[in-house]
Short mmCIF file of C-alpha atoms in Angstrom, two decimals:
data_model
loop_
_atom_site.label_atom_id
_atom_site.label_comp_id
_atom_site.label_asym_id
_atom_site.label_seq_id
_atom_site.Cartn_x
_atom_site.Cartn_y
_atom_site.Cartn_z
CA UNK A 1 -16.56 96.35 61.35
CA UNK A 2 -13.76 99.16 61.96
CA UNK A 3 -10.37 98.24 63.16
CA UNK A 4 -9.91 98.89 66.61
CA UNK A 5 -8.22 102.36 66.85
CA UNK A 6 -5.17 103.48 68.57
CA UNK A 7 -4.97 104.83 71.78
CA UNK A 8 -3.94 108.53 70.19
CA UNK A 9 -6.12 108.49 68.04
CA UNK A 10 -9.40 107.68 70.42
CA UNK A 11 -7.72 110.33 73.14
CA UNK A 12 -8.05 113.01 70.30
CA UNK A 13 -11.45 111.72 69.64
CA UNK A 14 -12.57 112.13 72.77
CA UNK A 15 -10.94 115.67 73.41
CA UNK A 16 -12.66 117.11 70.58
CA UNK A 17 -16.46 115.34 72.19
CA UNK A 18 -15.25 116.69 75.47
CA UNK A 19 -14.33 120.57 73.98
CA UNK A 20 -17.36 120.52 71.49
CA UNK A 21 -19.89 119.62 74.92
CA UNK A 22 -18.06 119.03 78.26
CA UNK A 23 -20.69 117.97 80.58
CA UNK A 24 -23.18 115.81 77.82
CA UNK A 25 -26.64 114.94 79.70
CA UNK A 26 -29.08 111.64 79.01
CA UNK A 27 -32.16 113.34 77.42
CA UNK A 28 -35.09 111.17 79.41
CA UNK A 29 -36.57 113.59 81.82
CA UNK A 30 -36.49 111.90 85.64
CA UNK A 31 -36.72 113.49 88.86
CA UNK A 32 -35.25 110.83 90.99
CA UNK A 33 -33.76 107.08 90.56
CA UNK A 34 -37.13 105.34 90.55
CA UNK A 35 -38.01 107.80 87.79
CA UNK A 36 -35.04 107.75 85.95
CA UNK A 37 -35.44 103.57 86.32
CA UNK A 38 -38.57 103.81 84.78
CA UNK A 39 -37.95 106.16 82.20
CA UNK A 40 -35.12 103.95 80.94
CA UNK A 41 -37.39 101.09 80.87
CA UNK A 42 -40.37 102.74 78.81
CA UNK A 43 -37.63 104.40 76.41
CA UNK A 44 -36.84 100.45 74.40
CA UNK A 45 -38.17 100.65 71.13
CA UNK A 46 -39.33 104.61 71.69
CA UNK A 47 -37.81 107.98 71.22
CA UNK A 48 -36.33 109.46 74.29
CA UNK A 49 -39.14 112.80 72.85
CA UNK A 50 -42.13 110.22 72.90
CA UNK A 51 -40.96 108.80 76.27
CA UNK A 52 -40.82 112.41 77.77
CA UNK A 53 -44.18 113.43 76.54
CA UNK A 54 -45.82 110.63 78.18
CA UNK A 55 -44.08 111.02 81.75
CA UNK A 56 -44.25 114.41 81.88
CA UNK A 57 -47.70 114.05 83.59
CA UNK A 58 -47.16 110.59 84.66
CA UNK A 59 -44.05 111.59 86.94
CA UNK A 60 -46.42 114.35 88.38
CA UNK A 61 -48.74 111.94 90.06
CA UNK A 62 -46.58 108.70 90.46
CA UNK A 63 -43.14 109.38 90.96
CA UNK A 64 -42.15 107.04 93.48
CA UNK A 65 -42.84 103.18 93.53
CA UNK A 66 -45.59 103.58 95.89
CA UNK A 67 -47.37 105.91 93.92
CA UNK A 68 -47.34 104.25 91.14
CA UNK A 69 -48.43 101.24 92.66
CA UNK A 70 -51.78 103.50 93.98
CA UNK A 71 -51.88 104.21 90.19
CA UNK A 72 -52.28 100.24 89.42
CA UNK A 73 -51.78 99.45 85.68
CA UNK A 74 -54.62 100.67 83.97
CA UNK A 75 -53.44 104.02 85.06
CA UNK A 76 -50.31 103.86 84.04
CA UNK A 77 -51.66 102.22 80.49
CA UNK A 78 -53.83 105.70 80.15
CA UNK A 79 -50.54 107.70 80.89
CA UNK A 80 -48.15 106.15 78.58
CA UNK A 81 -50.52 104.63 76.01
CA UNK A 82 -48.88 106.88 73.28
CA UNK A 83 -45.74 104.85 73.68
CA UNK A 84 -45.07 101.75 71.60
CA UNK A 85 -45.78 98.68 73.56
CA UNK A 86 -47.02 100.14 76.17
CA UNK A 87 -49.31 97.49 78.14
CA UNK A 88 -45.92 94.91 78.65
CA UNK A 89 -44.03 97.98 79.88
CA UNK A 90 -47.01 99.23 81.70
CA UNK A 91 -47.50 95.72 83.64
CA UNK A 92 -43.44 95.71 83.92
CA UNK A 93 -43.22 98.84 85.86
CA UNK A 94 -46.21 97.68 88.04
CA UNK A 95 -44.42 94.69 88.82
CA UNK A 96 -40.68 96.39 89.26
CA UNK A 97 -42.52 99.25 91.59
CA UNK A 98 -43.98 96.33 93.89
CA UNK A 99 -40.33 94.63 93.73
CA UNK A 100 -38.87 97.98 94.74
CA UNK A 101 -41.52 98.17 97.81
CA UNK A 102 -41.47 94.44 99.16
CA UNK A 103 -37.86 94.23 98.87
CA UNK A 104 -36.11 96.76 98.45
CA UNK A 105 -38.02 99.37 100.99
CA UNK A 106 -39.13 101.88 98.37
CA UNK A 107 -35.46 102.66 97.39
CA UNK A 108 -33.79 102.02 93.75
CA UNK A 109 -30.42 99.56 94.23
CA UNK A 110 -27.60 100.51 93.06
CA UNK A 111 -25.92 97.34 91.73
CA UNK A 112 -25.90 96.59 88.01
CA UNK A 113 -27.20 92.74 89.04
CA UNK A 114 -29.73 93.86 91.10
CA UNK A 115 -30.80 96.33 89.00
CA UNK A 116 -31.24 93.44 86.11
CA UNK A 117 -33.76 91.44 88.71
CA UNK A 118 -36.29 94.10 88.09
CA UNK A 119 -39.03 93.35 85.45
CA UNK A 120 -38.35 95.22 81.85
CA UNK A 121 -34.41 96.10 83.21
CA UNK A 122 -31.89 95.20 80.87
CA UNK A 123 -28.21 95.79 81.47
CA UNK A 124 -28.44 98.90 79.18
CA UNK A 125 -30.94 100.37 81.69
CA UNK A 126 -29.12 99.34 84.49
CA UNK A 127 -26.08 100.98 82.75
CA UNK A 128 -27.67 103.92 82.06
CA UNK A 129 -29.11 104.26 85.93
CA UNK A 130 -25.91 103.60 87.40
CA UNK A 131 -23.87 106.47 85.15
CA UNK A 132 -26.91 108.75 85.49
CA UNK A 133 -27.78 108.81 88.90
CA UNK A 134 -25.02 106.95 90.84
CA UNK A 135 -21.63 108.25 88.54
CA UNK A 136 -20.64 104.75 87.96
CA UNK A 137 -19.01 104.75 84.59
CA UNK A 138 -20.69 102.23 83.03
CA UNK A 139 -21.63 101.91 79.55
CA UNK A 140 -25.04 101.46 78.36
CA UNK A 141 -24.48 100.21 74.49
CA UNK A 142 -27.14 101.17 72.68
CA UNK A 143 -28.02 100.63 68.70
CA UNK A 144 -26.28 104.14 68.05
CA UNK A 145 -23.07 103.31 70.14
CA UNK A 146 -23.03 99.83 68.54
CA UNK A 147 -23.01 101.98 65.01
CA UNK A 148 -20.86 104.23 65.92
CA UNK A 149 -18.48 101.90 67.92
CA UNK A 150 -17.92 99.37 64.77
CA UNK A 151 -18.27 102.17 61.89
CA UNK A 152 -15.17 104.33 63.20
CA UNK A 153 -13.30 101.87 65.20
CA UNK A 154 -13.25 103.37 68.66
CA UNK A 155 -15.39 100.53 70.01
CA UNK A 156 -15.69 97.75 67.77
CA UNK A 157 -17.61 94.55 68.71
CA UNK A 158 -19.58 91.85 67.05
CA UNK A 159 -22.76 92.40 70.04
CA UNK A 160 -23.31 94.71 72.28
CA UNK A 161 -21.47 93.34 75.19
CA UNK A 162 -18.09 93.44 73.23
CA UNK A 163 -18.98 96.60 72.46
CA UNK A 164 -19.17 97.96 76.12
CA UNK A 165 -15.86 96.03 76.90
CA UNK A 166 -14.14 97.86 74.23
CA UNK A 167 -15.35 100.85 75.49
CA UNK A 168 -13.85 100.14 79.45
CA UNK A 169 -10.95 98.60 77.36
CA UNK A 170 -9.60 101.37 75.40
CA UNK A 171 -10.98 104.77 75.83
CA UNK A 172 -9.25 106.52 78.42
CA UNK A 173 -10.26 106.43 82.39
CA UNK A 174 -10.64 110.65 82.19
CA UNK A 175 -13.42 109.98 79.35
CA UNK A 176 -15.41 106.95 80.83
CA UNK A 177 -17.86 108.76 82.78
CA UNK A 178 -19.25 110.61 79.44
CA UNK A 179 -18.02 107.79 76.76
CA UNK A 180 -21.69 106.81 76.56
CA UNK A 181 -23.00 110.02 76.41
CA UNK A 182 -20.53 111.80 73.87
CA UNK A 183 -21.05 108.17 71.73
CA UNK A 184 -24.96 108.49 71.73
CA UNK A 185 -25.33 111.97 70.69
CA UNK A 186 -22.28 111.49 68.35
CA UNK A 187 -24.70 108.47 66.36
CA UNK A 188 -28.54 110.31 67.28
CA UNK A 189 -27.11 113.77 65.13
CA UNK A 190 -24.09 113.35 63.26
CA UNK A 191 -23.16 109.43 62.19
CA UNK A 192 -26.88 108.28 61.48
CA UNK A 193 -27.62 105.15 60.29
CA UNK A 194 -28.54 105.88 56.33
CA UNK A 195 -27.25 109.07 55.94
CA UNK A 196 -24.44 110.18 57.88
CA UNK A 197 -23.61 113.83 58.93
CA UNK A 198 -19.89 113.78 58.01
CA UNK A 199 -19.71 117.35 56.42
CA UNK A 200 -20.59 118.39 59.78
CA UNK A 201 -18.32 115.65 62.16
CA UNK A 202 -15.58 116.85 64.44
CA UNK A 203 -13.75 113.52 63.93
CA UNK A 204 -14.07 113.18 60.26
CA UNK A 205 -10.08 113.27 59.38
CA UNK A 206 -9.97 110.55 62.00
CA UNK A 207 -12.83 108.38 61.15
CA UNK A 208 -11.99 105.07 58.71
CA UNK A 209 -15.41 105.11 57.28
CA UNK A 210 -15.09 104.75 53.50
CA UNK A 211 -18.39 106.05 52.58
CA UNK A 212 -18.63 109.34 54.03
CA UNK A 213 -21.17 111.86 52.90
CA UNK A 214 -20.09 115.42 52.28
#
């Protein structure tokens, strides 16, 4: 684990994410909340390219909790059966769509603890919703940011909740809104896991990784 950076030093960071890509976008496709809700929730343990394939026609026929409820499970299961587990996340959506109907009135809440009621919603999802759709800044840690967080020091924490504090703690209020976003596609393309883009990384002079690549 990094040293926590300075505040300079994770301002210039963040300036160079910001010039480099002002306006970074979550790659799940969604049309709505609900959608975006569900996409989230099929997307643990998948690639956000897998997810999209199999909602692509899902989202066409069932793209509000109702509809998806008229689907029942085993239709979902044929949609999304290219996904990795996808019978638990099939019978999880079922069950969050009928939450979202009987209590809820069809509509997607917009509260992080709420959100974590629903069946297969984590606190990243709800994270993720909440930025996404609502503008919240609120930072969905995900195995990339946790990487990138602890290998360069901008967000160092020993799990994933220390991780988002250190994120709300020290990069600056201008940056929030995208922090996840810039972090994510920083760790997806450039600071992999096994072999790290550095040749390539717009804060390599500022990074304290000692094994960099060229």
């Amino acid at each position: 684990m990094a040293k926590q950076l300075d505040y300079h030093t994770i301002r210039e960071i963040f300036t160079r994410f910001q010039t480099a890509e002002a306006e970074p976008k979550g790659e799940l496709n969604h049309v709505n909340a609900y959608t975006l809700v569900v996409a989230v929730a099929l997307s643990a343990q998948a690639t956000d390219a897998g997810v999209n394939k199999a909602t692509d026609a899902l989202f066409k026929i069932a793209d509000t909790p109702d509809k998806m409820l008229a689907l029942g499970e085993e239709g979902v299961i044929e949609q999304i059966k290219t996904i990795g587990l996808y019978r638990n996340k099939a019978k999880n959506v079922i069950k969050l769509s009928r939450i979202l109907v009987e209590e809820y009135g069809g509509e997607v809440p917009n509260s992080r603890a709420a959100l974590e009621s629903l069946p297969g919603v984590g606190r990243k999802t709800a994270n993720v919703v909440l930025n996404m759709w609502w503008g919240h800044p609120s930072q969905a840690v995900d195995t990339h940011i946790f990487r990138v967080g602890n290998r360069t020091g901008i967000c160092p924490g020993k799990d994933v909740v220390a991780v988002e504090r250190a994120i709300e703690d020290h990069i600056p209020v201008d940056f929030q809104h995208h922090a996840h976003h810039w972090l994510i596609l920083h760790g997806r393309y450039i600071c992999k896991a096994r072999k790290p883009a550095c040749g390539a990384c717009l804060i390599r002079d500022l990074c304290p990784f000692e094994d960099k690549t060229e």
